[in-house]
Structure formats: C-alpha cells, structure tokens
Tab-separated table of C-alpha atoms in Angstrom:
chain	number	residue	atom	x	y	z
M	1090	UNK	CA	5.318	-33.769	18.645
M	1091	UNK	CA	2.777	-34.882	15.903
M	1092	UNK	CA	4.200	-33.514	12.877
M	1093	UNK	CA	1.063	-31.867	11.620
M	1094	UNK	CA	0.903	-29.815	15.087
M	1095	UNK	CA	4.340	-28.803	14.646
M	1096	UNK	CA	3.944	-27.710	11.023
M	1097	UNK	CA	1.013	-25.405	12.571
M	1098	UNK	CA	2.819	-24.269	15.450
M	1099	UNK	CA	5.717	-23.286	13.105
M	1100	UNK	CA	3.994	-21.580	10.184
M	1101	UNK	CA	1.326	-19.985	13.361
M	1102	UNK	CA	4.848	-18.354	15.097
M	1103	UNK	CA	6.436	-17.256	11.579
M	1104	UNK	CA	2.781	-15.445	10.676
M	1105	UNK	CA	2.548	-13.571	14.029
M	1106	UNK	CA	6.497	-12.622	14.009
M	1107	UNK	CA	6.231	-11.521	10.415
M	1108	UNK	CA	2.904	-9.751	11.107
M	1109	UNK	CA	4.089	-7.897	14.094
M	1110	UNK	CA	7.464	-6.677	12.135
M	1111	UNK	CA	6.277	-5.381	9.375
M	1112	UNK	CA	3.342	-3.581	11.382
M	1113	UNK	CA	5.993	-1.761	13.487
M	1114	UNK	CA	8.006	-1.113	10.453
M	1115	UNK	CA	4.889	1.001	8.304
M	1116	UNK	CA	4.465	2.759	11.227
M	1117	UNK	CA	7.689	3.772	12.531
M	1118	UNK	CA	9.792	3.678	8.972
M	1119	UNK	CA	11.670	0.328	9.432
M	1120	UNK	CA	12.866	-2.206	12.635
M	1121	UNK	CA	10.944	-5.451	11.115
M	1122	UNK	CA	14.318	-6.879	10.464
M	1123	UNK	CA	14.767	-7.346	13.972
M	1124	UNK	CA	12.070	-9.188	14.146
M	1125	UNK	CA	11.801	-11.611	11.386
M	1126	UNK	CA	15.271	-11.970	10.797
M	1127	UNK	CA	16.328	-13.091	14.405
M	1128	UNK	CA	13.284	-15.106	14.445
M	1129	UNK	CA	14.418	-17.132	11.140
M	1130	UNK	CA	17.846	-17.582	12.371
M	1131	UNK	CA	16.185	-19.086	16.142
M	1132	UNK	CA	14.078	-21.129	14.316
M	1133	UNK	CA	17.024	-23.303	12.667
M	1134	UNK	CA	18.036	-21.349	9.629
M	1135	UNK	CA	21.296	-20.417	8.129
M	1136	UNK	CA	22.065	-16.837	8.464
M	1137	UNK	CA	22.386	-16.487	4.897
M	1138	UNK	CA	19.261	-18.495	4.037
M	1139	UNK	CA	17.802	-16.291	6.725
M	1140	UNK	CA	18.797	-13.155	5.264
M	1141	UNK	CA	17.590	-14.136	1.818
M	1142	UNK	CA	14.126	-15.436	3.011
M	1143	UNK	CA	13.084	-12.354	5.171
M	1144	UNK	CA	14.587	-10.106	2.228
M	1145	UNK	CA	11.766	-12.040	-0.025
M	1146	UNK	CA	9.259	-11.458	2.922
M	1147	UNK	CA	9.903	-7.418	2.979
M	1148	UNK	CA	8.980	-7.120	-0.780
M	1149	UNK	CA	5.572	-7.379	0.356
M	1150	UNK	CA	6.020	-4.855	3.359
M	1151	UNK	CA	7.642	-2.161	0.544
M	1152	UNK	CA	4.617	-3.794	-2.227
M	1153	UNK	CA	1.691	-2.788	0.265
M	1154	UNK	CA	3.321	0.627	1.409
M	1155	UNK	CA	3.348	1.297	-2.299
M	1156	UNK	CA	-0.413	0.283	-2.618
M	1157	UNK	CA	-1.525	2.604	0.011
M	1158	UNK	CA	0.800	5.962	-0.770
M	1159	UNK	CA	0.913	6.005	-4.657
M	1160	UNK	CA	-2.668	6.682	-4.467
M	1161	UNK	CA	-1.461	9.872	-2.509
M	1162	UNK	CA	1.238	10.861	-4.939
M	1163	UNK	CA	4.195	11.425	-2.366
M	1164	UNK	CA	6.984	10.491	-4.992
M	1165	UNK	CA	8.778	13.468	-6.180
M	1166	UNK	CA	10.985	12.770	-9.075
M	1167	UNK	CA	14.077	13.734	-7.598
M	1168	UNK	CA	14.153	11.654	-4.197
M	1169	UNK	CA	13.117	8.653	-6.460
M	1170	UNK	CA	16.081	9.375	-8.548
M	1171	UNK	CA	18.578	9.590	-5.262
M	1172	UNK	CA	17.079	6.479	-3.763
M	1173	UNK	CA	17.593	4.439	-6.716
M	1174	UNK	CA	20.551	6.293	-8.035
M	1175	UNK	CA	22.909	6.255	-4.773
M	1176	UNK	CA	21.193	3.506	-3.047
M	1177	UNK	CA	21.629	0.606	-6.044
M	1178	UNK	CA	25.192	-0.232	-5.638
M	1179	UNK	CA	25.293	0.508	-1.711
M	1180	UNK	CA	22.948	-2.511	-1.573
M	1181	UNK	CA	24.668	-4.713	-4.093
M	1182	UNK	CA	28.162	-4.102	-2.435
M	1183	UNK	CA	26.763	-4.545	1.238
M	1184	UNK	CA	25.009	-8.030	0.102
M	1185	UNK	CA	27.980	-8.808	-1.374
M	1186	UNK	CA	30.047	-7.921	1.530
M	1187	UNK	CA	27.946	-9.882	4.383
M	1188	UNK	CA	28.425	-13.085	2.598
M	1189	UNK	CA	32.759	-12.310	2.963
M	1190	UNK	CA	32.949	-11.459	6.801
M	1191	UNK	CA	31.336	-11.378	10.569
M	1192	UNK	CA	29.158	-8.964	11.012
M	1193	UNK	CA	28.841	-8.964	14.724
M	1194	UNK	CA	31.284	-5.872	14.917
M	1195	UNK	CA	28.946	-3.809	12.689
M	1196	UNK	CA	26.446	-4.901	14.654
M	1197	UNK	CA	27.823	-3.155	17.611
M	1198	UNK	CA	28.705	0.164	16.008
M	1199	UNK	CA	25.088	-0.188	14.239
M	1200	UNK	CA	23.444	-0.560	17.476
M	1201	UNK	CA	24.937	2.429	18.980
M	1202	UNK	CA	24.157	4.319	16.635
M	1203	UNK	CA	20.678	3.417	16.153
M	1204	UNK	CA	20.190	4.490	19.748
M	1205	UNK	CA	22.045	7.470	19.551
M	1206	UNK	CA	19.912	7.940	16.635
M	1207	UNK	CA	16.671	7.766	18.902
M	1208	UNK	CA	17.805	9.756	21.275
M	1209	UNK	CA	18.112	12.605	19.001
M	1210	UNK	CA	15.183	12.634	17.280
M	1211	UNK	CA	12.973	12.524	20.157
M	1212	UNK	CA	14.655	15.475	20.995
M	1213	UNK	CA	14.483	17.332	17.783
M	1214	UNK	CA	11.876	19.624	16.528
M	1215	UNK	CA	12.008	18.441	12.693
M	1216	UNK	CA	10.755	14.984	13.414
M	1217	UNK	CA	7.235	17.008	13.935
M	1218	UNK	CA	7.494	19.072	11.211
M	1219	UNK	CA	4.700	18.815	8.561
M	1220	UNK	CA	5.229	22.121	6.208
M	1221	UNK	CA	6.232	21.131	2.554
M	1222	UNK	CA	10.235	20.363	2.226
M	1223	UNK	CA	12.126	23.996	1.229
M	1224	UNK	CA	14.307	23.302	-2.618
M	1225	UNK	CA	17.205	20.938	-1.336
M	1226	UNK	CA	20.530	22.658	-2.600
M	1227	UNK	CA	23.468	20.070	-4.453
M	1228	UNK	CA	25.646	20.228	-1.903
M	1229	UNK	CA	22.080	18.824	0.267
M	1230	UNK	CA	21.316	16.573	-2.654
M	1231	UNK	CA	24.487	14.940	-2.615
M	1232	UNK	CA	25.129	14.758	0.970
M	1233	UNK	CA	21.990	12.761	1.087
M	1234	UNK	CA	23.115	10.738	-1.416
M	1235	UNK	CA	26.227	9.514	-0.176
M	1236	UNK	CA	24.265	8.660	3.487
M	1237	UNK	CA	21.461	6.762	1.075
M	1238	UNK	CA	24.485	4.445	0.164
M	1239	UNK	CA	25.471	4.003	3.675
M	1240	UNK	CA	22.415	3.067	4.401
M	1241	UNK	CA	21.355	0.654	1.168
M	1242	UNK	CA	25.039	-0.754	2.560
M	1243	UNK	CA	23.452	-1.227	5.753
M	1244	UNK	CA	20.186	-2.654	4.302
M	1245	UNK	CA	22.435	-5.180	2.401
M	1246	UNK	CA	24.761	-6.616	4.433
M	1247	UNK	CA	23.044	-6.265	8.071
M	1248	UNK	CA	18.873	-5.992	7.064
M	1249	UNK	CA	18.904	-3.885	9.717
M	1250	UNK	CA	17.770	-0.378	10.919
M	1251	UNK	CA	17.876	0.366	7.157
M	1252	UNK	CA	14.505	1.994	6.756
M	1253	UNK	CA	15.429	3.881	10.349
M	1254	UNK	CA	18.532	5.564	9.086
M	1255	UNK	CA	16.995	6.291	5.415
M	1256	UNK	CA	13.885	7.865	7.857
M	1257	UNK	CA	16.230	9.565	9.729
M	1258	UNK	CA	18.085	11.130	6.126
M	1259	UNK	CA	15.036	12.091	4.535
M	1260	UNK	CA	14.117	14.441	7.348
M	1261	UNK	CA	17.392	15.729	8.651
M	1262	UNK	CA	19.108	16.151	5.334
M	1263	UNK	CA	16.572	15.740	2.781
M	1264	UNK	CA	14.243	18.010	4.771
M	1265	UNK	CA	10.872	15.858	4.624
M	1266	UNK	CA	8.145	15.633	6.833
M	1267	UNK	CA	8.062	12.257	8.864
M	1268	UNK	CA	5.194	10.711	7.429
M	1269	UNK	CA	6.514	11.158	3.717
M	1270	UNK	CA	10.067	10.060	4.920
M	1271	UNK	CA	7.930	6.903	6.196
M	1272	UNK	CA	6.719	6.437	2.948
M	1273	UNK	CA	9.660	6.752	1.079
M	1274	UNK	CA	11.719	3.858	3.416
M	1275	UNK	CA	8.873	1.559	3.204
M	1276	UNK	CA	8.631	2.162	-0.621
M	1277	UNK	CA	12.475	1.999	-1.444
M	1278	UNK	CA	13.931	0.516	1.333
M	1279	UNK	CA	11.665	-2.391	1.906
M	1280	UNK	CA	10.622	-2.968	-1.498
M	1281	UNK	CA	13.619	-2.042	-3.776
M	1282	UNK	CA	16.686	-2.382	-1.904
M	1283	UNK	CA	15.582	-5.576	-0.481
M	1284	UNK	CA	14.541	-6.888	-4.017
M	1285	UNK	CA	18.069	-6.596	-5.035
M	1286	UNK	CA	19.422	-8.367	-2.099
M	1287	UNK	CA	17.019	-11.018	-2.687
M	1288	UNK	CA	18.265	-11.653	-5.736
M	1289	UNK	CA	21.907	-11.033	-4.539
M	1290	UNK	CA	21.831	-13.740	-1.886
M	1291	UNK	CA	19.700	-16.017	-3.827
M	1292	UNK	CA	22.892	-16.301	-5.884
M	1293	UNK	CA	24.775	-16.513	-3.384
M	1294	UNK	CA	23.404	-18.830	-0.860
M	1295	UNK	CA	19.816	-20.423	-0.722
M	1296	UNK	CA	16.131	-19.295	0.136
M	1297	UNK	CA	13.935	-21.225	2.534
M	1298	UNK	CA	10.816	-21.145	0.048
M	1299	UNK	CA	8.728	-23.647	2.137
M	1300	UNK	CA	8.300	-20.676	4.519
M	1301	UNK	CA	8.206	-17.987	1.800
M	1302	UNK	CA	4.002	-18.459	1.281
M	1303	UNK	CA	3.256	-17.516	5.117
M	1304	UNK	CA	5.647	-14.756	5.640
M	1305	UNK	CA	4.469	-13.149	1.942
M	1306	UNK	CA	0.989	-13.150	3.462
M	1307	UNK	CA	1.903	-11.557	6.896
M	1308	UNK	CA	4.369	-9.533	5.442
M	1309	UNK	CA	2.342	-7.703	2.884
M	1310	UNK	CA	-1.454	-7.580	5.778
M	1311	UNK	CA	1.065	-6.006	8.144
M	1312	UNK	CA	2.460	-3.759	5.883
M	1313	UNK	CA	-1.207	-2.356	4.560
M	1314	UNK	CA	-2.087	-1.996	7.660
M	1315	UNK	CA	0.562	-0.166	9.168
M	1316	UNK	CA	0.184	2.197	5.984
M	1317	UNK	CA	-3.441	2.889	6.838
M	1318	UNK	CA	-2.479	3.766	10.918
M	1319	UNK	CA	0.432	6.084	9.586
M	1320	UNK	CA	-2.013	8.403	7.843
M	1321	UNK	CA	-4.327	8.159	10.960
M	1322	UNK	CA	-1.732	8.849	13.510
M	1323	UNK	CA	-0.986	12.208	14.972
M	1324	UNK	CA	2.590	13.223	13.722
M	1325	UNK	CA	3.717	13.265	17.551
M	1326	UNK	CA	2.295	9.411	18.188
M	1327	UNK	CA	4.474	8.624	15.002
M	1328	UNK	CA	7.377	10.509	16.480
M	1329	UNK	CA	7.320	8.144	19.699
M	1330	UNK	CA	6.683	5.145	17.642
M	1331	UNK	CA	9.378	5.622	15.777
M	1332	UNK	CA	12.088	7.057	18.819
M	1333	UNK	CA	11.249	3.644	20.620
M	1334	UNK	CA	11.488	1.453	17.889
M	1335	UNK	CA	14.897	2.341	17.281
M	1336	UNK	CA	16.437	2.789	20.587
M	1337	UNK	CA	14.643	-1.372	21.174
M	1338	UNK	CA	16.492	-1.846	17.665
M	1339	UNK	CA	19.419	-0.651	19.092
M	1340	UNK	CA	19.397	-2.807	22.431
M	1341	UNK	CA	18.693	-5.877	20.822
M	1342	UNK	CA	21.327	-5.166	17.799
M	1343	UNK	CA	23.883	-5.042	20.941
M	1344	UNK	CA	22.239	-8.251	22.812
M	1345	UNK	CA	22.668	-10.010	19.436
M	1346	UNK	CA	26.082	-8.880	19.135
C-alpha cells in the first residue's frame, strides 16, 4: 500500500474509534476505554505504550466535559475533595501495579462485574432519580471514598469501566442524580485520574506521540458533544445508554480476557 494512503487510512480509523469512544463515554459516564484502548493495542502497539497514549487521549474527553458543565456549576466542594482525596493514590498505585503483572485475571472479575453492574441498575429506581442528593452522612462519605480508590485503582491499572463504576458510586452511595454523577466521571475520571496515569506510564514505559495530535482532536469533539446530548437526553434514554454500555463493556472485557 502507498504509504501516504496508509498514513490516511490509519490516522482516518484512529479519528473515528477515538470519536465514537469518547461520544459513548459523555453520554453514558465512561466505556471509551474499550474502544480506543483495544483499538491501539490491534493496531500494533505495546500495551503499555497503548495505555499511556489513550490515557493522553482521555484528557481531552475529561477537558471538554469540564468546558460544558462548569458553566452549570455541578461541583460541590465536598465530592471534589473525595474524588481527588481518595482517588489520587488509587490511581498512582493501580498504574504502578499494571506495569508489575497480567492483568487478564482482573479482566475477568472486572467484566463480571461490570455486567452485573448493568444488570442492576437497569433495574433500580435511583438511576432515574433527579431530586437534589439528601446530606451524605461519614460513615456514607467514607464508604464512598474507599470504592473511589477501587475504582481510580481500576482506572489505573486496567483504563477500564472506571468512569462506569465511579457513575455507579456517585448514585448508589454518594446519592447523586445520573446526569451529575455523569459529570463528575467525565470531569475526574477522564480528566484527572487519567492525567496522573499519563504521567505515571510515561515514566514508566513510552507514549506513541505521532498518534497523540488525531486522537486529542477526536477525543476532546466527542467529548463536547456527548456533553451537549447528556443535558438534552431524557434521564430514562441516559439510563439505557448507560445499562448497555456496560453490560457490552462487560462482554468484550471477558472476550479480551
């Protein structure tokens, strides 16, 4: 193949995959990582150079998120403070941890789970719930905070169904509404938990930045745009977005595994 066509071909399929994820992801609260990621890995990377190049690419995702929700002021001081407080060394520790050992065992326990996990909130009343949060007791507080760990572990050793499970904490024990749960994942999850695996792996292994420019842009049009559907969607369309997304998530967490 001419190499010109094949440079278009390749930066044409890393566009649409990135695009695609990252759409799904601002709608549903997270599952782009089983998009891009898998897709960097088929397309001849390294899965550590993999891991650190889509972890670059969901900046963006987290960066437009941010764009489109600060200018509704969702962030309550407190949540901020769990997500950054609980979540900081789960991430470091998980990126940390990937680069030691196989992960295709988590990946089977993660991919039960994440279906398990869609299962149940199709099924559950909360996940349509759009009253104002009641005051979240210690004991609530701190119970989220340990799963937030868990889950910036997840985000940095596996990449993903991160922003699923931290979804899936902010309503059940953080009692949020789905749409601000949304936020918050795309926000934290995308953005700051993947920032610090970026720079985790980057020291650890290597970044595929020939690739980085296309992936930035689809990463970050997806990610706005996404933003602008959630606030358009009927909380029950987001519901089923979001129950589907993880139980494919799931399935394809096992296939890979």
């Amino acid at each position: 193949m001419d190499p010109l066509l094949h440079e278009i071909l390749t930066q044409t399929i890393l566009f649409a995959g990135a695009f695609c994820g990252t759409l799904m992801a601002a709608v549903s609260g997270g599952g782009a990582g089983f998009i891009l990621l898998p897709l960097l890995i088929l397309m001849g990377l390294p899965f550590l150079t993999a891991l650190g190049t889509h972890k670059i690419g969901m900046l963006m995702l987290g960066v437009s998120s941010l764009m489109k929700h600060h200018q509704q002021g969702l962030m309550q001081r407190r949540i901020v403070l769990l997500l950054v407080g609980f979540g900081t060394p789960g991430c470091l520790l998980g990126t940390y941890t990937i680069s030691l050992v196989d992960s295709s065992v988590a990946e089977r326990i993660l991919g039960c789970i994440t279906i398990a996990m869609a299962v149940y909130s199709l099924f559950s009343k909360k996940f349509n719930a759009t009253a104002p949060a009641p005051e979240i007791s210690l004991k609530r507080y701190l119970a989220g905070g340990l799963a937030m760990f868990l889950v910036a572990f997840s985000s940095g050793s596996l990449s993903s169904g991160a922003g699923l499970f931290a979804t899936l904490v902010m309503i059940v024990i953080l009692r949020l509404d789905l749409k601000s749960a949304i936020s918050y994942s795309m926000v934290f999850v995308a953005s700051y938990y993947n920032l610090l695996g970026a720079l985790m792996v980057g020291a650890l292994g290597s970044i595929h930045w020939q690739w980085l420019p296309t992936i930035l842009i689809a990463c970050f049009s997806g990610g706005y745009l996404g933003a602008m559907l959630l606030d358009r969607l009927p909380v029950k369309v987001v519901k089923l977005i979001f129950c589907s997304v993880a139980a494919l998530s799931g399935i394809l967490l096992l296939y890979a595994a």
